[in-house]
Amino acid sequence: QVQLVESGGGLVQAGDSLRLSCAASGRIVSSCPMGWFRQAPGKEREFVAVMSWSGANEYYSETVKGRFKISRDNAKNMVFLQMNSLKSDDSAVYYCAVQNAEYYIRSEYYAQSSYEYWGQGTQVTVST
């Protein structure tokens, strides 16, 4: 079993930056792709970003590409999401997730079904 705990969310103004963190425990996940999803009120959970175990590969949704940056620290079993130039549309609960795969990102990296473990989420609110 893997437990994931997100932190770093909060209330910011449009144009500000935030850095989310996710700490994994219970099992070493350094060999698994890790990613971020988000869910806004009344909307479905959507893919944000994913990174391979080594950090060599990463993918982003079109809505955050160029503004968000995913990174990881395998020694600490952690993944991060640096969010810059935040917009009101970025307001959501952000979830950390671990793929049910080893080393390489699954082809359907944008699908929730590709992920086995999920955190409880951290709220990000961007005011205008």
mmCIF file of N, CA and C in Angstrom:
data_model
loop_
_atom_site.group_PDB
_atom_site.id
_atom_site.type_symbol
_atom_site.label_atom_id
_atom_site.label_comp_id
_atom_site.label_asym_id
_atom_site.label_seq_id
_atom_site.Cartn_x
_atom_site.Cartn_y
_atom_site.Cartn_z
ATOM 1 N N GLN A 1 0.824 -1.190 0.000
ATOM 2 C CA GLN A 1 0.000 0.000 0.000
ATOM 3 C C GLN A 1 0.869 1.256 0.000
ATOM 4 N N VAL A 2 0.327 2.276 -0.584
ATOM 5 C CA VAL A 2 1.009 3.563 -0.660
ATOM 6 C C VAL A 2 0.090 4.640 -0.114
ATOM 7 N N GLN A 3 0.620 5.476 0.733
ATOM 8 C CA GLN A 3 -0.119 6.641 1.210
ATOM 9 C C GLN A 3 0.519 7.891 0.599
ATOM 10 N N LEU A 4 -0.341 8.758 0.092
ATOM 11 C CA LEU A 4 0.117 10.002 -0.528
ATOM 12 C C LEU A 4 -0.505 11.182 0.206
ATOM 13 N N VAL A 5 0.325 12.152 0.553
ATOM 14 C CA VAL A 5 -0.164 13.328 1.263
ATOM 15 C C VAL A 5 0.316 14.571 0.526
ATOM 16 N N GLU A 6 -0.650 15.338 0.041
ATOM 17 C CA GLU A 6 -0.341 16.587 -0.656
ATOM 18 C C GLU A 6 -0.298 17.754 0.318
ATOM 19 N N SER A 7 0.457 18.769 -0.035
ATOM 20 C CA SER A 7 0.514 20.000 0.752
ATOM 21 C C SER A 7 0.906 21.152 -0.171
ATOM 22 N N GLY A 8 0.740 22.365 0.343
ATOM 23 C CA GLY A 8 1.169 23.536 -0.398
ATOM 24 C C GLY A 8 0.063 24.338 -1.050
ATOM 25 N N GLY A 9 -1.157 23.828 -0.979
ATOM 26 C CA GLY A 9 -2.263 24.575 -1.558
ATOM 27 C C GLY A 9 -2.586 25.823 -0.753
ATOM 28 N N GLY A 10 -3.465 26.653 -1.306
ATOM 29 C CA GLY A 10 -3.848 27.861 -0.594
ATOM 30 C C GLY A 10 -4.592 28.834 -1.489
ATOM 31 N N LEU A 11 -4.774 30.028 -0.965
ATOM 32 C CA LEU A 11 -5.470 31.104 -1.682
ATOM 33 C C LEU A 11 -4.431 32.095 -2.196
ATOM 34 N N VAL A 12 -4.418 32.304 -3.502
ATOM 35 C CA VAL A 12 -3.483 33.242 -4.118
ATOM 36 C C VAL A 12 -4.233 34.105 -5.123
ATOM 37 N N GLN A 13 -3.555 35.128 -5.593
ATOM 38 C CA GLN A 13 -4.144 36.000 -6.604
ATOM 39 C C GLN A 13 -3.680 35.557 -7.993
ATOM 40 N N ALA A 14 -4.456 35.934 -8.969
ATOM 41 C CA ALA A 14 -4.097 35.629 -10.350
ATOM 42 C C ALA A 14 -2.716 36.194 -10.663
ATOM 43 N N GLY A 15 -1.901 35.377 -11.314
ATOM 44 C CA GLY A 15 -0.546 35.773 -11.642
ATOM 45 C C GLY A 15 0.495 35.302 -10.644
ATOM 46 N N ASP A 16 0.044 34.857 -9.478
ATOM 47 C CA ASP A 16 0.951 34.369 -8.445
ATOM 48 C C ASP A 16 1.420 32.954 -8.763
ATOM 49 N N SER A 17 2.319 32.476 -7.901
ATOM 50 C CA SER A 17 2.855 31.124 -8.029
ATOM 51 C C SER A 17 2.596 30.329 -6.756
ATOM 52 N N LEU A 18 2.545 29.008 -6.912
ATOM 53 C CA LEU A 18 2.429 28.090 -5.787
ATOM 54 C C LEU A 18 3.230 26.846 -6.107
ATOM 55 N N ARG A 19 3.725 26.201 -5.074
ATOM 56 C CA ARG A 19 4.427 24.935 -5.251
ATOM 57 C C ARG A 19 3.750 23.881 -4.388
ATOM 58 N N LEU A 20 3.214 22.878 -5.050
ATOM 59 C CA LEU A 20 2.591 21.775 -4.350
ATOM 60 C C LEU A 20 3.611 20.661 -4.123
ATOM 61 N N SER A 21 3.446 19.978 -3.002
ATOM 62 C CA SER A 21 4.302 18.839 -2.681
ATOM 63 C C SER A 21 3.444 17.621 -2.411
ATOM 64 N N CYS A 22 4.007 16.466 -2.666
ATOM 65 C CA CYS A 22 3.325 15.212 -2.386
ATOM 66 C C CYS A 22 4.345 14.236 -1.827
ATOM 67 N N ALA A 23 4.074 13.753 -0.624
ATOM 68 C CA ALA A 23 4.969 12.804 0.025
ATOM 69 C C ALA A 23 4.334 11.421 0.006
ATOM 70 N N ALA A 24 5.107 10.448 -0.438
ATOM 71 C CA ALA A 24 4.641 9.069 -0.491
ATOM 72 C C ALA A 24 5.263 8.264 0.643
ATOM 73 N N SER A 25 4.467 7.384 1.209
ATOM 74 C CA SER A 25 4.967 6.503 2.260
ATOM 75 C C SER A 25 4.313 5.151 2.131
ATOM 76 N N GLY A 26 4.858 4.185 2.809
ATOM 77 C CA GLY A 26 4.306 2.849 2.815
ATOM 78 C C GLY A 26 4.968 1.914 1.834
ATOM 79 N N ARG A 27 5.445 2.443 0.744
ATOM 80 C CA ARG A 27 6.167 1.642 -0.250
ATOM 81 C C ARG A 27 6.998 2.590 -1.090
ATOM 82 N N ILE A 28 8.152 2.128 -1.487
ATOM 83 C CA ILE A 28 8.993 2.975 -2.326
ATOM 84 C C ILE A 28 8.373 3.085 -3.710
ATOM 85 N N VAL A 29 8.160 4.302 -4.157
ATOM 86 C CA VAL A 29 7.534 4.514 -5.461
ATOM 87 C C VAL A 29 8.489 5.183 -6.427
ATOM 88 N N SER A 30 9.765 5.177 -6.097
ATOM 89 C CA SER A 30 10.733 5.875 -6.941
ATOM 90 C C SER A 30 10.823 5.273 -8.336
ATOM 91 N N SER A 31 10.372 4.023 -8.512
ATOM 92 C CA SER A 31 10.427 3.409 -9.832
ATOM 93 C C SER A 31 9.136 3.605 -10.626
ATOM 94 N N CYS A 32 8.161 4.302 -10.043
ATOM 95 C CA CYS A 32 6.858 4.482 -10.691
ATOM 96 C C CYS A 32 6.673 5.903 -11.195
ATOM 97 N N PRO A 33 6.039 6.040 -12.345
ATOM 98 C CA PRO A 33 5.655 7.382 -12.783
ATOM 99 C C PRO A 33 4.689 7.999 -11.771
ATOM 100 N N MET A 34 4.840 9.276 -11.537
ATOM 101 C CA MET A 34 3.961 9.983 -10.607
ATOM 102 C C MET A 34 3.399 11.215 -11.298
ATOM 103 N N GLY A 35 2.166 11.555 -10.922
ATOM 104 C CA GLY A 35 1.531 12.667 -11.604
ATOM 105 C C GLY A 35 0.602 13.470 -10.732
ATOM 106 N N TRP A 36 -0.014 14.458 -11.361
ATOM 107 C CA TRP A 36 -0.969 15.339 -10.709
ATOM 108 C C TRP A 36 -2.246 15.432 -11.550
ATOM 109 N N PHE A 37 -3.362 15.432 -10.858
ATOM 110 C CA PHE A 37 -4.661 15.693 -11.449
ATOM 111 C C PHE A 37 -5.300 16.828 -10.660
ATOM 112 N N ARG A 38 -6.394 17.347 -11.191
ATOM 113 C CA ARG A 38 -7.143 18.361 -10.459
ATOM 114 C C ARG A 38 -8.620 18.225 -10.756
ATOM 115 N N GLN A 39 -9.420 18.714 -9.816
ATOM 116 C CA GLN A 39 -10.876 18.669 -9.990
ATOM 117 C C GLN A 39 -11.489 19.943 -9.459
ATOM 118 N N ALA A 40 -12.146 20.659 -10.349
ATOM 119 C CA ALA A 40 -12.858 21.880 -9.983
ATOM 120 C C ALA A 40 -14.304 21.538 -9.650
ATOM 121 N N PRO A 41 -14.987 22.372 -8.881
ATOM 122 C CA PRO A 41 -16.376 22.094 -8.521
ATOM 123 C C PRO A 41 -17.258 21.892 -9.750
ATOM 124 N N GLY A 42 -18.009 20.814 -9.758
ATOM 125 C CA GLY A 42 -18.916 20.551 -10.861
ATOM 126 C C GLY A 42 -18.272 19.990 -12.103
ATOM 127 N N LYS A 43 -16.972 19.740 -12.039
ATOM 128 C CA LYS A 43 -16.263 19.222 -13.205
ATOM 129 C C LYS A 43 -15.619 17.882 -12.884
ATOM 130 N N GLU A 44 -15.269 17.157 -13.937
ATOM 131 C CA GLU A 44 -14.590 15.891 -13.752
ATOM 132 C C GLU A 44 -13.120 16.120 -13.409
ATOM 133 N N ARG A 45 -12.534 15.116 -12.754
ATOM 134 C CA ARG A 45 -11.122 15.183 -12.460
ATOM 135 C C ARG A 45 -10.340 15.138 -13.773
ATOM 136 N N GLU A 46 -9.344 16.004 -13.908
ATOM 137 C CA GLU A 46 -8.596 16.071 -15.154
ATOM 138 C C GLU A 46 -7.100 15.968 -14.915
ATOM 139 N N PHE A 47 -6.432 15.437 -15.911
ATOM 140 C CA PHE A 47 -4.994 15.269 -15.877
ATOM 141 C C PHE A 47 -4.297 16.620 -15.929
ATOM 142 N N VAL A 48 -3.190 16.743 -15.164
ATOM 143 C CA VAL A 48 -2.397 17.967 -15.178
ATOM 144 C C VAL A 48 -0.983 17.691 -15.690
ATOM 145 N N ALA A 49 -0.285 16.753 -15.040
ATOM 146 C CA ALA A 49 1.106 16.490 -15.414
ATOM 147 C C ALA A 49 1.526 15.121 -14.904
ATOM 148 N N VAL A 50 2.546 14.551 -15.549
ATOM 149 C CA VAL A 50 3.108 13.274 -15.117
ATOM 150 C C VAL A 50 4.589 13.259 -15.428
ATOM 151 N N MET A 51 5.344 12.543 -14.596
ATOM 152 C CA MET A 51 6.780 12.421 -14.799
ATOM 153 C C MET A 51 7.199 10.970 -14.644
ATOM 154 N N SER A 52 8.123 10.527 -15.473
ATOM 155 C CA SER A 52 8.643 9.168 -15.375
ATOM 156 C C SER A 52 9.518 9.023 -14.138
ATOM 157 N N TRP A 53 9.892 7.800 -13.841
ATOM 158 C CA TRP A 53 10.643 7.525 -12.621
ATOM 159 C C TRP A 53 11.964 8.272 -12.581
ATOM 160 N N SER A 54 12.610 8.415 -13.724
ATOM 161 C CA SER A 54 13.927 9.041 -13.777
ATOM 162 C C SER A 54 13.855 10.554 -13.940
ATOM 163 N N GLY A 55 12.662 11.036 -14.287
ATOM 164 C CA GLY A 55 12.536 12.450 -14.579
ATOM 165 C C GLY A 55 12.857 12.812 -16.017
ATOM 166 N N ALA A 56 13.190 11.801 -16.815
ATOM 167 C CA ALA A 56 13.593 12.078 -18.192
ATOM 168 C C ALA A 56 12.407 12.428 -19.085
ATOM 169 N N ASN A 57 11.230 11.970 -18.711
ATOM 170 C CA ASN A 57 10.038 12.236 -19.524
ATOM 171 C C ASN A 57 8.951 12.862 -18.673
ATOM 172 N N GLU A 58 8.269 13.818 -19.255
ATOM 173 C CA GLU A 58 7.165 14.476 -18.568
ATOM 174 C C GLU A 58 6.155 14.935 -19.602
ATOM 175 N N TYR A 59 4.909 14.934 -19.190
ATOM 176 C CA TYR A 59 3.822 15.363 -20.053
ATOM 177 C C TYR A 59 2.901 16.294 -19.272
ATOM 178 N N TYR A 60 2.283 17.214 -20.012
ATOM 179 C CA TYR A 60 1.396 18.189 -19.399
ATOM 180 C C TYR A 60 0.111 18.307 -20.203
ATOM 181 N N SER A 61 -0.931 18.738 -19.539
ATOM 182 C CA SER A 61 -2.141 19.088 -20.268
ATOM 183 C C SER A 61 -1.880 20.395 -21.002
ATOM 184 N N GLU A 62 -2.619 20.605 -22.054
ATOM 185 C CA GLU A 62 -2.424 21.811 -22.852
ATOM 186 C C GLU A 62 -2.739 23.070 -22.054
ATOM 187 N N THR A 63 -3.634 22.964 -21.104
ATOM 188 C CA THR A 63 -4.057 24.139 -20.350
ATOM 189 C C THR A 63 -2.995 24.636 -19.363
ATOM 190 N N VAL A 64 -2.032 23.772 -19.017
ATOM 191 C CA VAL A 64 -1.007 24.193 -18.052
ATOM 192 C C VAL A 64 0.394 24.210 -18.647
ATOM 193 N N LYS A 65 0.536 23.678 -19.846
ATOM 194 C CA LYS A 65 1.856 23.602 -20.471
ATOM 195 C C LYS A 65 2.486 24.978 -20.564
ATOM 196 N N GLY A 66 3.727 25.070 -20.143
ATOM 197 C CA GLY A 66 4.441 26.349 -20.165
ATOM 198 C C GLY A 66 4.305 27.149 -18.885
ATOM 199 N N ARG A 67 3.345 26.781 -18.043
ATOM 200 C CA ARG A 67 3.152 27.497 -16.778
ATOM 201 C C ARG A 67 3.469 26.626 -15.563
ATOM 202 N N PHE A 68 3.212 25.327 -15.681
ATOM 203 C CA PHE A 68 3.431 24.389 -14.583
ATOM 204 C C PHE A 68 4.650 23.531 -14.882
ATOM 205 N N LYS A 69 5.319 23.110 -13.810
ATOM 206 C CA LYS A 69 6.483 22.255 -13.953
ATOM 207 C C LYS A 69 6.456 21.167 -12.892
ATOM 208 N N ILE A 70 6.490 19.916 -13.324
ATOM 209 C CA ILE A 70 6.520 18.806 -12.397
ATOM 210 C C ILE A 70 7.966 18.393 -12.150
ATOM 211 N N SER A 71 8.248 17.978 -10.924
ATOM 212 C CA SER A 71 9.572 17.477 -10.588
ATOM 213 C C SER A 71 9.433 16.426 -9.495
ATOM 214 N N ARG A 72 10.505 15.698 -9.225
ATOM 215 C CA ARG A 72 10.434 14.672 -8.190
ATOM 216 C C ARG A 72 11.783 14.509 -7.521
ATOM 217 N N ASP A 73 11.728 14.011 -6.297
ATOM 218 C CA ASP A 73 12.927 13.700 -5.529
ATOM 219 C C ASP A 73 12.775 12.260 -5.070
ATOM 220 N N ASN A 74 13.378 11.339 -5.783
ATOM 221 C CA ASN A 74 13.196 9.921 -5.476
ATOM 222 C C ASN A 74 13.811 9.532 -4.141
ATOM 223 N N ALA A 75 14.833 10.222 -3.738
ATOM 224 C CA ALA A 75 15.452 9.914 -2.449
ATOM 225 C C ALA A 75 14.490 10.183 -1.302
ATOM 226 N N LYS A 76 13.609 11.151 -1.519
ATOM 227 C CA LYS A 76 12.638 11.505 -0.481
ATOM 228 C C LYS A 76 11.247 10.964 -0.776
ATOM 229 N N ASN A 77 11.108 10.248 -1.888
ATOM 230 C CA ASN A 77 9.803 9.690 -2.266
ATOM 231 C C ASN A 77 8.764 10.795 -2.412
ATOM 232 N N MET A 78 9.151 11.860 -3.108
ATOM 233 C CA MET A 78 8.270 13.014 -3.235
ATOM 234 C C MET A 78 8.160 13.479 -4.687
ATOM 235 N N VAL A 79 7.030 14.113 -4.989
ATOM 236 C CA VAL A 79 6.821 14.747 -6.285
ATOM 237 C C VAL A 79 6.274 16.154 -6.026
ATOM 238 N N PHE A 80 6.599 17.071 -6.920
ATOM 239 C CA PHE A 80 6.245 18.469 -6.740
ATOM 240 C C PHE A 80 5.561 19.001 -7.998
ATOM 241 N N LEU A 81 4.815 20.078 -7.811
ATOM 242 C CA LEU A 81 4.207 20.758 -8.947
ATOM 243 C C LEU A 81 4.387 22.259 -8.735
ATOM 244 N N GLN A 82 5.259 22.860 -9.521
ATOM 245 C CA GLN A 82 5.463 24.297 -9.488
ATOM 246 C C GLN A 82 4.463 24.936 -10.440
ATOM 247 N N MET A 83 3.626 25.813 -9.902
ATOM 248 C CA MET A 83 2.579 26.432 -10.695
ATOM 249 C C MET A 83 2.833 27.936 -10.769
ATOM 250 N N ASN A 84 3.028 28.418 -11.965
ATOM 251 C CA ASN A 84 3.302 29.835 -12.183
ATOM 252 C C ASN A 84 2.176 30.470 -12.998
ATOM 253 N N SER A 85 2.124 31.793 -12.952
ATOM 254 C CA SER A 85 1.117 32.541 -13.724
ATOM 255 C C SER A 85 -0.273 31.958 -13.531
ATOM 256 N N LEU A 86 -0.647 31.769 -12.297
ATOM 257 C CA LEU A 86 -1.922 31.115 -11.993
ATOM 258 C C LEU A 86 -3.102 31.946 -12.477
ATOM 259 N N LYS A 87 -4.134 31.234 -12.918
ATOM 260 C CA LYS A 87 -5.361 31.847 -13.401
ATOM 261 C C LYS A 87 -6.522 31.348 -12.552
ATOM 262 N N SER A 88 -7.635 32.044 -12.635
ATOM 263 C CA SER A 88 -8.809 31.629 -11.862
ATOM 264 C C SER A 88 -9.269 30.235 -12.281
ATOM 265 N N ASP A 89 -9.063 29.881 -13.539
ATOM 266 C CA ASP A 89 -9.447 28.553 -14.024
ATOM 267 C C ASP A 89 -8.596 27.441 -13.429
ATOM 268 N N ASP A 90 -7.488 27.790 -12.781
ATOM 269 C CA ASP A 90 -6.640 26.782 -12.135
ATOM 270 C C ASP A 90 -7.164 26.404 -10.754
ATOM 271 N N SER A 91 -8.186 27.104 -10.275
ATOM 272 C CA SER A 91 -8.762 26.802 -8.968
ATOM 273 C C SER A 91 -9.360 25.403 -8.985
ATOM 274 N N ALA A 92 -8.922 24.577 -8.050
ATOM 275 C CA ALA A 92 -9.377 23.186 -8.005
ATOM 276 C C ALA A 92 -8.729 22.506 -6.801
ATOM 277 N N VAL A 93 -9.189 21.290 -6.554
ATOM 278 C CA VAL A 93 -8.477 20.418 -5.621
ATOM 279 C C VAL A 93 -7.453 19.646 -6.450
ATOM 280 N N TYR A 94 -6.208 19.683 -6.035
ATOM 281 C CA TYR A 94 -5.121 19.024 -6.761
ATOM 282 C C TYR A 94 -4.762 17.716 -6.064
ATOM 283 N N TYR A 95 -4.684 16.658 -6.875
ATOM 284 C CA TYR A 95 -4.410 15.322 -6.370
ATOM 285 C C TYR A 95 -3.092 14.796 -6.927
ATOM 286 N N CYS A 96 -2.346 14.181 -6.054
ATOM 287 C CA CYS A 96 -1.138 13.473 -6.436
ATOM 288 C C CYS A 96 -1.515 12.011 -6.699
ATOM 289 N N ALA A 97 -0.844 11.376 -7.652
ATOM 290 C CA ALA A 97 -1.172 10.000 -7.975
ATOM 291 C C ALA A 97 0.061 9.240 -8.445
ATOM 292 N N VAL A 98 0.043 7.931 -8.210
ATOM 293 C CA VAL A 98 1.119 7.044 -8.634
ATOM 294 C C VAL A 98 0.581 6.075 -9.675
ATOM 295 N N GLN A 99 1.290 5.955 -10.784
ATOM 296 C CA GLN A 99 0.836 5.042 -11.834
ATOM 297 C C GLN A 99 1.059 3.590 -11.437
ATOM 298 N N ASN A 100 0.178 2.726 -11.934
ATOM 299 C CA ASN A 100 0.372 1.285 -11.763
ATOM 300 C C ASN A 100 1.258 0.792 -12.896
ATOM 301 N N ALA A 101 2.501 1.242 -12.839
ATOM 302 C CA ALA A 101 3.485 0.901 -13.861
ATOM 303 C C ALA A 101 4.864 1.052 -13.237
ATOM 304 N N GLU A 102 5.842 0.420 -13.900
ATOM 305 C CA GLU A 102 7.223 0.534 -13.463
ATOM 306 C C GLU A 102 8.018 1.313 -14.496
ATOM 307 N N TYR A 103 8.757 2.281 -14.025
ATOM 308 C CA TYR A 103 9.743 3.032 -14.802
ATOM 309 C C TYR A 103 9.130 3.961 -15.853
ATOM 310 N N TYR A 104 8.421 3.413 -16.848
ATOM 311 C CA TYR A 104 8.015 4.248 -17.984
ATOM 312 C C TYR A 104 6.544 4.618 -17.906
ATOM 313 N N ILE A 105 6.250 5.813 -18.365
ATOM 314 C CA ILE A 105 4.907 6.355 -18.312
ATOM 315 C C ILE A 105 3.995 5.541 -19.227
ATOM 316 N N ARG A 106 2.843 5.187 -18.723
ATOM 317 C CA ARG A 106 1.872 4.460 -19.538
ATOM 318 C C ARG A 106 1.356 5.362 -20.658
ATOM 319 N N SER A 107 0.991 4.741 -21.765
ATOM 320 C CA SER A 107 0.570 5.514 -22.938
ATOM 321 C C SER A 107 -0.649 6.380 -22.632
ATOM 322 N N GLU A 108 -1.578 5.840 -21.848
ATOM 323 C CA GLU A 108 -2.775 6.625 -21.493
ATOM 324 C C GLU A 108 -2.526 7.354 -20.178
ATOM 325 N N TYR A 109 -1.507 8.170 -20.175
ATOM 326 C CA TYR A 109 -1.085 8.832 -18.936
ATOM 327 C C TYR A 109 -2.107 9.855 -18.453
ATOM 328 N N TYR A 110 -3.012 10.248 -19.323
ATOM 329 C CA TYR A 110 -4.023 11.240 -18.990
ATOM 330 C C TYR A 110 -5.253 10.618 -18.333
ATOM 331 N N ALA A 111 -5.312 9.288 -18.316
ATOM 332 C CA ALA A 111 -6.488 8.586 -17.795
ATOM 333 C C ALA A 111 -6.307 8.236 -16.323
ATOM 334 N N GLN A 112 -7.347 8.450 -15.553
ATOM 335 C CA GLN A 112 -7.308 8.114 -14.130
ATOM 336 C C GLN A 112 -7.052 6.627 -13.917
ATOM 337 N N SER A 113 -7.519 5.808 -14.818
ATOM 338 C CA SER A 113 -7.363 4.358 -14.684
ATOM 339 C C SER A 113 -5.913 3.906 -14.757
ATOM 340 N N SER A 114 -5.018 4.769 -15.216
ATOM 341 C CA SER A 114 -3.599 4.428 -15.278
ATOM 342 C C SER A 114 -2.891 4.624 -13.943
ATOM 343 N N TYR A 115 -3.619 5.104 -12.966
ATOM 344 C CA TYR A 115 -3.039 5.424 -11.670
ATOM 345 C C TYR A 115 -3.644 4.535 -10.595
ATOM 346 N N GLU A 116 -2.794 4.052 -9.719
ATOM 347 C CA GLU A 116 -3.230 3.083 -8.712
ATOM 348 C C GLU A 116 -3.474 3.711 -7.348
ATOM 349 N N TYR A 117 -2.668 4.688 -6.996
ATOM 350 C CA TYR A 117 -2.780 5.300 -5.671
ATOM 351 C C TYR A 117 -3.025 6.798 -5.802
ATOM 352 N N TRP A 118 -3.840 7.302 -4.886
ATOM 353 C CA TRP A 118 -4.239 8.709 -4.920
ATOM 354 C C TRP A 118 -4.128 9.329 -3.533
ATOM 355 N N GLY A 119 -3.797 10.609 -3.509
ATOM 356 C CA GLY A 119 -3.833 11.350 -2.264
ATOM 357 C C GLY A 119 -5.226 11.915 -2.011
ATOM 358 N N GLN A 120 -5.347 12.613 -0.903
ATOM 359 C CA GLN A 120 -6.639 13.189 -0.522
ATOM 360 C C GLN A 120 -6.880 14.554 -1.167
ATOM 361 N N GLY A 121 -5.831 15.166 -1.682
ATOM 362 C CA GLY A 121 -5.980 16.426 -2.389
ATOM 363 C C GLY A 121 -5.654 17.642 -1.548
ATOM 364 N N THR A 122 -5.283 18.712 -2.222
ATOM 365 C CA THR A 122 -5.037 19.994 -1.579
ATOM 366 C C THR A 122 -5.710 21.084 -2.399
ATOM 367 N N GLN A 123 -6.383 21.979 -1.722
ATOM 368 C CA GLN A 123 -7.180 23.007 -2.403
ATOM 369 C C GLN A 123 -6.307 24.164 -2.874
ATOM 370 N N VAL A 124 -6.497 24.536 -4.113
ATOM 371 C CA VAL A 124 -5.863 25.729 -4.683
ATOM 372 C C VAL A 124 -6.970 26.660 -5.152
ATOM 373 N N THR A 125 -6.953 27.876 -4.648
ATOM 374 C CA THR A 125 -7.946 28.871 -5.046
ATOM 375 C C THR A 125 -7.224 30.100 -5.558
ATOM 376 N N VAL A 126 -7.571 30.503 -6.772
ATOM 377 C CA VAL A 126 -6.940 31.655 -7.406
ATOM 378 C C VAL A 126 -7.996 32.744 -7.556
ATOM 379 N N SER A 127 -7.772 33.851 -6.907
ATOM 380 C CA SER A 127 -8.732 34.958 -6.976
ATOM 381 C C SER A 127 -8.296 35.973 -8.035
ATOM 382 N N THR A 128 -9.289 36.651 -8.585
ATOM 383 C CA THR A 128 -8.995 37.655 -9.612
ATOM 384 C C THR A 128 -9.066 39.055 -9.028
#
